[in-house]
PDB file of C-alpha atoms in Angstrom:
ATOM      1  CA  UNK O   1      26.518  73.697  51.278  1.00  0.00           C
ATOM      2  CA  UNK O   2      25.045  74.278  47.961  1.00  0.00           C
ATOM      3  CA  UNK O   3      27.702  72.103  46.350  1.00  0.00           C
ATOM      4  CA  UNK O   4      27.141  69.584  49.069  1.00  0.00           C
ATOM      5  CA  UNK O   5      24.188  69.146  47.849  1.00  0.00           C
ATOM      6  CA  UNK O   6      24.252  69.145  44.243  1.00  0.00           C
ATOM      7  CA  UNK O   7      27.177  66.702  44.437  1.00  0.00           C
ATOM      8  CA  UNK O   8      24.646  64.411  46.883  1.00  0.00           C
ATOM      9  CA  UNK O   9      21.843  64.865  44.209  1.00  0.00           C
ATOM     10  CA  UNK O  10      24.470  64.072  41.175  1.00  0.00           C
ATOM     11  CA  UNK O  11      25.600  61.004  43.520  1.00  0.00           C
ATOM     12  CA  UNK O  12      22.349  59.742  44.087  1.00  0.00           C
ATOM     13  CA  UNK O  13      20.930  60.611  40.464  1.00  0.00           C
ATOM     14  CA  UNK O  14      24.006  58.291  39.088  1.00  0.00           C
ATOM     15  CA  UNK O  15      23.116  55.648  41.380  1.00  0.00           C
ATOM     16  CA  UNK O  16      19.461  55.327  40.491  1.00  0.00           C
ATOM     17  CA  UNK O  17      20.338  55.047  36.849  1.00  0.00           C
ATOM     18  CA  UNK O  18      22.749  52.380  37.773  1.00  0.00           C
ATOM     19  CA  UNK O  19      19.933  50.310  39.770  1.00  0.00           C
ATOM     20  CA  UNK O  20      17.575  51.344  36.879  1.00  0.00           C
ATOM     21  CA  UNK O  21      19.358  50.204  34.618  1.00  0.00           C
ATOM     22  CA  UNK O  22      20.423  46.463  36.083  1.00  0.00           C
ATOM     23  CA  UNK O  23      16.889  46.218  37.049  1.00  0.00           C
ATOM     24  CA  UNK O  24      16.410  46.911  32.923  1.00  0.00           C
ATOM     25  CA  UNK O  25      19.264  44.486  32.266  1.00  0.00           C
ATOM     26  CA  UNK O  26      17.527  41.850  35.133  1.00  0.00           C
ATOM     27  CA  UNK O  27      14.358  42.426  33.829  1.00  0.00           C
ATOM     28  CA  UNK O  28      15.420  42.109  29.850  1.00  0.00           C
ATOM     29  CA  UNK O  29      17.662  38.981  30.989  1.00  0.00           C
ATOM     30  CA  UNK O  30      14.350  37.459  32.968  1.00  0.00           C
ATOM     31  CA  UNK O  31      12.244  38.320  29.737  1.00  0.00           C
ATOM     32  CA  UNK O  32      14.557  36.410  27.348  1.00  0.00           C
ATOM     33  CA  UNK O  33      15.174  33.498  29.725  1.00  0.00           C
ATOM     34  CA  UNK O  34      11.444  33.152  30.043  1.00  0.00           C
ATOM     35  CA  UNK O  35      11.262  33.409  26.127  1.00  0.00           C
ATOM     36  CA  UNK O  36      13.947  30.755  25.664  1.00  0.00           C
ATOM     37  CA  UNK O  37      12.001  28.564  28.592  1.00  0.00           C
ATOM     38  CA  UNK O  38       8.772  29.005  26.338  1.00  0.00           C
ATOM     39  CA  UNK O  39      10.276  28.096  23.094  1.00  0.00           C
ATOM     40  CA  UNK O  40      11.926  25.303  24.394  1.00  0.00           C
ATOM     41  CA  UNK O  41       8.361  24.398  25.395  1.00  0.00           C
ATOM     42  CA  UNK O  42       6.783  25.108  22.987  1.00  0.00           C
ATOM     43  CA  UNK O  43       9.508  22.879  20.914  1.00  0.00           C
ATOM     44  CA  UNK O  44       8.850  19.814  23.640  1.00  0.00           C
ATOM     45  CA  UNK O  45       5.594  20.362  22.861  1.00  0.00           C
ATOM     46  CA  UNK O  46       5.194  20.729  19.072  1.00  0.00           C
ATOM     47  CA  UNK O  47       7.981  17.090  19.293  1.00  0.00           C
ATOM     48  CA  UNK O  48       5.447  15.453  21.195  1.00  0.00           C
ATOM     49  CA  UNK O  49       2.319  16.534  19.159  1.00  0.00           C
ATOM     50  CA  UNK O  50       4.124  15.173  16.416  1.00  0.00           C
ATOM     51  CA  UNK O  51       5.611  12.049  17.882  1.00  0.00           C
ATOM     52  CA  UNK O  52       1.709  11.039  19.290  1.00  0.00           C
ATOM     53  CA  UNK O  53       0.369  12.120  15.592  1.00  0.00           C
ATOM     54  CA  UNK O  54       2.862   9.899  13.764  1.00  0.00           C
ATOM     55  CA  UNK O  55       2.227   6.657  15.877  1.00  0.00           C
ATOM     56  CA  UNK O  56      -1.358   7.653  15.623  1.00  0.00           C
ATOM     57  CA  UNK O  57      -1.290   7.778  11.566  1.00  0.00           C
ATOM     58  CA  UNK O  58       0.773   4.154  12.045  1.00  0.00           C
ATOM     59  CA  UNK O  59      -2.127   3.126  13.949  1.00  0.00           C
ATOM     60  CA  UNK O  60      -4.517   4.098  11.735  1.00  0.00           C
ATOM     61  CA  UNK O  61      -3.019   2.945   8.604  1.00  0.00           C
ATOM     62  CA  UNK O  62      -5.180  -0.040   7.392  1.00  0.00           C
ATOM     63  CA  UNK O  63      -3.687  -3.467   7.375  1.00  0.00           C
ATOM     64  CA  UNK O  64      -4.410  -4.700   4.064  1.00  0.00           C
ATOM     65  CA  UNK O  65      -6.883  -7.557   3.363  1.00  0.00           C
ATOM     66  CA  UNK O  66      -5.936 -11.259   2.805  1.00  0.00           C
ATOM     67  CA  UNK O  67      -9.214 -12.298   1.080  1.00  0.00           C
ATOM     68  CA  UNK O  68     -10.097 -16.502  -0.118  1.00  0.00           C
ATOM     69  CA  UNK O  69     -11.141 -18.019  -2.087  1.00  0.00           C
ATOM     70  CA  UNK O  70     -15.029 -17.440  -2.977  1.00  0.00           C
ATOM     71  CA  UNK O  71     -14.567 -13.895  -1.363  1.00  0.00           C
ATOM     72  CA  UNK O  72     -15.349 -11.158  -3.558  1.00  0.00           C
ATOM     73  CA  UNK O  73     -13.746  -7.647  -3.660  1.00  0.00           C
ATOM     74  CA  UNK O  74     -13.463  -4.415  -5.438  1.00  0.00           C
ATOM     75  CA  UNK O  75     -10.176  -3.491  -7.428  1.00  0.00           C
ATOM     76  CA  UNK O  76      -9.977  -0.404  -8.684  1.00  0.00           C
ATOM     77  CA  UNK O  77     -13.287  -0.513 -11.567  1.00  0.00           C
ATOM     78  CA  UNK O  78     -13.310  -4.358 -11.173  1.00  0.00           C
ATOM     79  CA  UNK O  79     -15.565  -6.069  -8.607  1.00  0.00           C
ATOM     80  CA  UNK O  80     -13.828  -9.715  -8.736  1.00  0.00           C
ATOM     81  CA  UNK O  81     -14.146 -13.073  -7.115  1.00  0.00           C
ATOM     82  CA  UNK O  82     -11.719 -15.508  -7.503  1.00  0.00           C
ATOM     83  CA  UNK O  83     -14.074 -18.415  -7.554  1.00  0.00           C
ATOM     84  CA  UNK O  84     -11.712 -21.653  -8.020  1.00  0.00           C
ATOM     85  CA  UNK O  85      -8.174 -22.575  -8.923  1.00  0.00           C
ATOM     86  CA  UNK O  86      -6.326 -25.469 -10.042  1.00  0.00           C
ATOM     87  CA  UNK O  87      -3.315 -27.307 -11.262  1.00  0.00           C
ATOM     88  CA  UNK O  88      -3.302 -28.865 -14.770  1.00  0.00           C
ATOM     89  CA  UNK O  89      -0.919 -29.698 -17.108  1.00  0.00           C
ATOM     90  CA  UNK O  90      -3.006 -28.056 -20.209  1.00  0.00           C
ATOM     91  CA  UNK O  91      -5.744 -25.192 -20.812  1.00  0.00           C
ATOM     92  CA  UNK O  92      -8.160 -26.390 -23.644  1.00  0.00           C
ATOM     93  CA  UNK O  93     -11.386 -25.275 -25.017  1.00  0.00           C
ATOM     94  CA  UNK O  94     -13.225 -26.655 -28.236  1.00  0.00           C
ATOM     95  CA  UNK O  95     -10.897 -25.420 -30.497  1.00  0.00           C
ATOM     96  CA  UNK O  96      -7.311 -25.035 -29.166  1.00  0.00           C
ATOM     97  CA  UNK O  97      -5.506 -26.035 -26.302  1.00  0.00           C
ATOM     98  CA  UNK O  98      -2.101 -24.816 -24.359  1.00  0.00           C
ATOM     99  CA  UNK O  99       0.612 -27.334 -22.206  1.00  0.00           C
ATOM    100  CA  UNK O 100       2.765 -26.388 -19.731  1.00  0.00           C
ATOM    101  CA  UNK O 101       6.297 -27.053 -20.713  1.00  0.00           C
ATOM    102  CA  UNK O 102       7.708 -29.985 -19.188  1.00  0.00           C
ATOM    103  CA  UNK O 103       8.384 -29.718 -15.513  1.00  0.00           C
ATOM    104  CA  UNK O 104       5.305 -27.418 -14.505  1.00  0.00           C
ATOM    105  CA  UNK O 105       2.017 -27.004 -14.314  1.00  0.00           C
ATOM    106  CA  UNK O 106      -0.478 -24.255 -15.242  1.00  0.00           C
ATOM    107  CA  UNK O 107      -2.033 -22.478 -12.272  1.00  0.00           C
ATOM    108  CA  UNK O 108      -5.645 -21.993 -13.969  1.00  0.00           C
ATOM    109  CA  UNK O 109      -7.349 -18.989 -11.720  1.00  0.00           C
ATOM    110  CA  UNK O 110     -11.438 -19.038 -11.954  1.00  0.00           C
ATOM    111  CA  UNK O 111     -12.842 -16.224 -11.758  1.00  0.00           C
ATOM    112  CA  UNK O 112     -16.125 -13.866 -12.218  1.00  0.00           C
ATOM    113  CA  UNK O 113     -15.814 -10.022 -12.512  1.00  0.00           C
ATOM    114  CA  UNK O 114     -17.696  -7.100 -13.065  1.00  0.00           C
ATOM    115  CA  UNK O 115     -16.615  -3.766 -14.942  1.00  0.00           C
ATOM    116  CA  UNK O 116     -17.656  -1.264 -12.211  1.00  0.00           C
ATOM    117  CA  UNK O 117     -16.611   1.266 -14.386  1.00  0.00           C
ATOM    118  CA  UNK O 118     -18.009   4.094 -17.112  1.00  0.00           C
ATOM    119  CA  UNK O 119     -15.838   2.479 -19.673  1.00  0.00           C
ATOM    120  CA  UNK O 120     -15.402  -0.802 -21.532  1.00  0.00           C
ATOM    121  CA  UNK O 121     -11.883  -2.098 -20.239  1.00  0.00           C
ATOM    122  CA  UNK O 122     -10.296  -5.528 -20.243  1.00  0.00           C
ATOM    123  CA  UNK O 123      -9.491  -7.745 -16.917  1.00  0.00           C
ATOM    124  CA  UNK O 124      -5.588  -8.237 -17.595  1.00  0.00           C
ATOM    125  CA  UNK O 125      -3.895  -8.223 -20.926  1.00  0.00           C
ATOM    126  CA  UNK O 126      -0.416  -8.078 -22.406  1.00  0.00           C
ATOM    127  CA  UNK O 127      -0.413  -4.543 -22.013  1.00  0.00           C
ATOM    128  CA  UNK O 128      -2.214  -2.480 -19.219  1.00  0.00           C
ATOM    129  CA  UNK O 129      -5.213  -4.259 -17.196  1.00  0.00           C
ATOM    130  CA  UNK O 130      -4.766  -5.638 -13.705  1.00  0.00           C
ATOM    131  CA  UNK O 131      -1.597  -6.998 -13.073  1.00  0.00           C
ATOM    132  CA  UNK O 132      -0.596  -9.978 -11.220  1.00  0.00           C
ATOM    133  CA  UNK O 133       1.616 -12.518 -10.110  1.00  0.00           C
ATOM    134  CA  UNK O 134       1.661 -15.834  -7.854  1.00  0.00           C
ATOM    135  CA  UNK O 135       3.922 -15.401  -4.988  1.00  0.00           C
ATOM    136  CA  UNK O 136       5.364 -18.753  -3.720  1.00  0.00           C
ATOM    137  CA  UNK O 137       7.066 -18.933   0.195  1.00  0.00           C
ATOM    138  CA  UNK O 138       6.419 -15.228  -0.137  1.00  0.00           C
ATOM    139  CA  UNK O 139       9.654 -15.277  -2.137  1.00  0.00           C
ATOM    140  CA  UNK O 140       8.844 -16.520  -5.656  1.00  0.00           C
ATOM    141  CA  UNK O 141       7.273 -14.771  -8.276  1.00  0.00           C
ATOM    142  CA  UNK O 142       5.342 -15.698 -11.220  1.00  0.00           C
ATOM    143  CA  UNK O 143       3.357 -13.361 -13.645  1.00  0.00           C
ATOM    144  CA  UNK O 144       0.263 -14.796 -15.992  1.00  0.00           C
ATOM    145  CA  UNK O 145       0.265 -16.275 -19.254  1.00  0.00           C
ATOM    146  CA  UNK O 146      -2.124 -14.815 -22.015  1.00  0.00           C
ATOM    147  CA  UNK O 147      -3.417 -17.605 -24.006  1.00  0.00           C
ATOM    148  CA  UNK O 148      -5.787 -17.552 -26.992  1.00  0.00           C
ATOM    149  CA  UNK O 149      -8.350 -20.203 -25.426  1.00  0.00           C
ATOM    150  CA  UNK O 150     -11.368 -19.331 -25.353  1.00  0.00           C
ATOM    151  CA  UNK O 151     -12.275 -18.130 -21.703  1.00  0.00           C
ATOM    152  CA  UNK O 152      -9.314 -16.493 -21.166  1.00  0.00           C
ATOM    153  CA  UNK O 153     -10.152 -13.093 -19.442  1.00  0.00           C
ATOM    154  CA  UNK O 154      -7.200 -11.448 -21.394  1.00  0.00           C
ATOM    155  CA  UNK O 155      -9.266 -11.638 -24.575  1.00  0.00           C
ATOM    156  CA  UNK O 156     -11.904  -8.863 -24.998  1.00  0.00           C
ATOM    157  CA  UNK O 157     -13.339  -6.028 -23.223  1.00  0.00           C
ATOM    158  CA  UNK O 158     -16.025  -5.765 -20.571  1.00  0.00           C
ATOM    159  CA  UNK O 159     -18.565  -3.398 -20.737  1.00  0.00           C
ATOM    160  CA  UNK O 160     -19.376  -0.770 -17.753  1.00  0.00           C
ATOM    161  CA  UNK O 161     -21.619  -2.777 -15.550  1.00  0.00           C
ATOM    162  CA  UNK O 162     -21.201  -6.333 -17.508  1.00  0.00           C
ATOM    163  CA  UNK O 163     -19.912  -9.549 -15.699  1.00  0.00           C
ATOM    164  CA  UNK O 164     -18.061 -12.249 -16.662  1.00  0.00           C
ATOM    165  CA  UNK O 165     -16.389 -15.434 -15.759  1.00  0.00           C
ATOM    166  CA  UNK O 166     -13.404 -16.694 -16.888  1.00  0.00           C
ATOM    167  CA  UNK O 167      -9.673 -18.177 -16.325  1.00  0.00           C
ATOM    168  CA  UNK O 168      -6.221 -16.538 -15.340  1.00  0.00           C
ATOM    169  CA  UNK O 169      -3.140 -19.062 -16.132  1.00  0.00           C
ATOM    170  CA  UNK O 170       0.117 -19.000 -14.723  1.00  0.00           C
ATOM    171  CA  UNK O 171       3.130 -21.610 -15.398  1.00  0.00           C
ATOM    172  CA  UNK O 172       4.835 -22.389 -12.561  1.00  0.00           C
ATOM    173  CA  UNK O 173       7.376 -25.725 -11.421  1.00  0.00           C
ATOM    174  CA  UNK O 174       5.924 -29.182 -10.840  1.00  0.00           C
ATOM    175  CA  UNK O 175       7.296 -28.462  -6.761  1.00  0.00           C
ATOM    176  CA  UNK O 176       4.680 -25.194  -5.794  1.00  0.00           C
ATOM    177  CA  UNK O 177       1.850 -27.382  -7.873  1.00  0.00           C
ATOM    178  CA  UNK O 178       2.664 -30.330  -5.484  1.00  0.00           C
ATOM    179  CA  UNK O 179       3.989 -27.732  -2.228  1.00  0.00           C
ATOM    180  CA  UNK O 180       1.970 -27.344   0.823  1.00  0.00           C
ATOM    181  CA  UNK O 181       3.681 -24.120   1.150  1.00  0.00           C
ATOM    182  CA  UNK O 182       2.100 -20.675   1.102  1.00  0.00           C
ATOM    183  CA  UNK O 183       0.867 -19.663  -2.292  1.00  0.00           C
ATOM    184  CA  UNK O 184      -0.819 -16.004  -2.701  1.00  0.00           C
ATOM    185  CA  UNK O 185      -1.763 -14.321  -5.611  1.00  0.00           C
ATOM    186  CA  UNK O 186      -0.852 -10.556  -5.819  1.00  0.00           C
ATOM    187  CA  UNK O 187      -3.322  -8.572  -7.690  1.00  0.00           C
ATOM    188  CA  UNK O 188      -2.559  -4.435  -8.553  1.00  0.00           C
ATOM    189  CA  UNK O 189      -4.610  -2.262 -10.373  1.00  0.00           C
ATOM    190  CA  UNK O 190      -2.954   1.738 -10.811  1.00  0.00           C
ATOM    191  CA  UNK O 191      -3.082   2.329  -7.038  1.00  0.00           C
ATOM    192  CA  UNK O 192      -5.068  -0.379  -6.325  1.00  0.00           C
ATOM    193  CA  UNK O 193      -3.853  -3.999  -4.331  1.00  0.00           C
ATOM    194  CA  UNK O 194      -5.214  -7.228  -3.272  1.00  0.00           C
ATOM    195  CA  UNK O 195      -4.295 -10.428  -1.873  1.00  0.00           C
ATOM    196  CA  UNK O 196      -5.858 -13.980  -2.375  1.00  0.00           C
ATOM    197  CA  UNK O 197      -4.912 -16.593   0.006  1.00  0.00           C
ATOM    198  CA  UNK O 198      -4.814 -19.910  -2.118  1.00  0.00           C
ATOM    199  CA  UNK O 199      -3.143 -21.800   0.660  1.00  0.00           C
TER     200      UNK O 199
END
């Protein structure tokens, strides 16, 4: 009887480690299900957190400015205003004067600026200063000419907190002079754009 009832102890000893042990294995199986559902959750999650914060910073990003003429604007150290353009066949002051090879025009740029910044600094030149460029049907360039008329804004610096007016030339073909097409001007200064709507 004695042996009856060991073996029935040893019987059911074996079979409550075998329950406790699937209900370990269930239980360890439930736990890392659960884990894999939270990650996977958490992944959804963390994709659409990103997903809402990218169209968010595309929302956010600031259209650039078209500005016209007679508007005025800061570039960079420069507070400009392109007051007036036109077309003209020659730039002249009392002294000298500059033609446009045959076939274009000069694009002669008005304009009044102030040196915003802590240093004395000149408007555009050959090298360094603001850079820019007539775009014509958004699809053709053309860069300035530095002349040595008097007025040019190329010539001289400006000192911190000093204005001055003065002209911008670009050459460009008899047809944008005479085109009712779109012509922009495209002005960059280090990290710094604009855009001027001429027409």
């Amino acid at each position: 009887m004695l042996k009856k009832s060991s073996l029935s102890v040893a019987i059911i000893s074996v079979m409550l480690l075998a329950a406790c042990g699937n209900v370990a294995q269930e239980s360890a199986s439930a736990t890392t299900s659960g884990a894999t559902e939270q990650t996977q959750s958490t992944e959804k999650a963390d994709a659409a957190a990103s997903a809402k914060d990218t169209e968010s910073k595309e929302a956010e990003a600031p259209k650039e400015t078209v500005y016209k003429v007679g508007q005025t604007f800061t570039l960079g150290d420069w507070e400009v205003k392109l007051a007036s353009f036109k077309f003209a066949q020659k730039v002249t002051d009392d002294f000298m004067s500059s033609s446009a090879e045959e076939g274009n025009k000069f694009l002669i740029l008005n304009y009044k600026i102030t040196n915003k910044g802590t240093q004395a600094d000149t408007f555009t030149a050959m090298i360094g200063g603001v850079q820019m460029h007539a775009m014509f049907q958004d699809k053709y360039e053309y860069p300035y000419t530095v002349t040595m008329i008097n007025g040019d804004l190329s010539s001289g610096n400006i000192n911190p907190l000093s204005s001055k007016s003065g002209f911008v030339v670009m050459e460009v073909p008899d047809a944008v002079a005479k085109s009712k097409d779109s012509l922009v001007l495209n002005l960059e200064d280090d990290d710094a754009t604009a855009t001027i709507q001429l027409r």
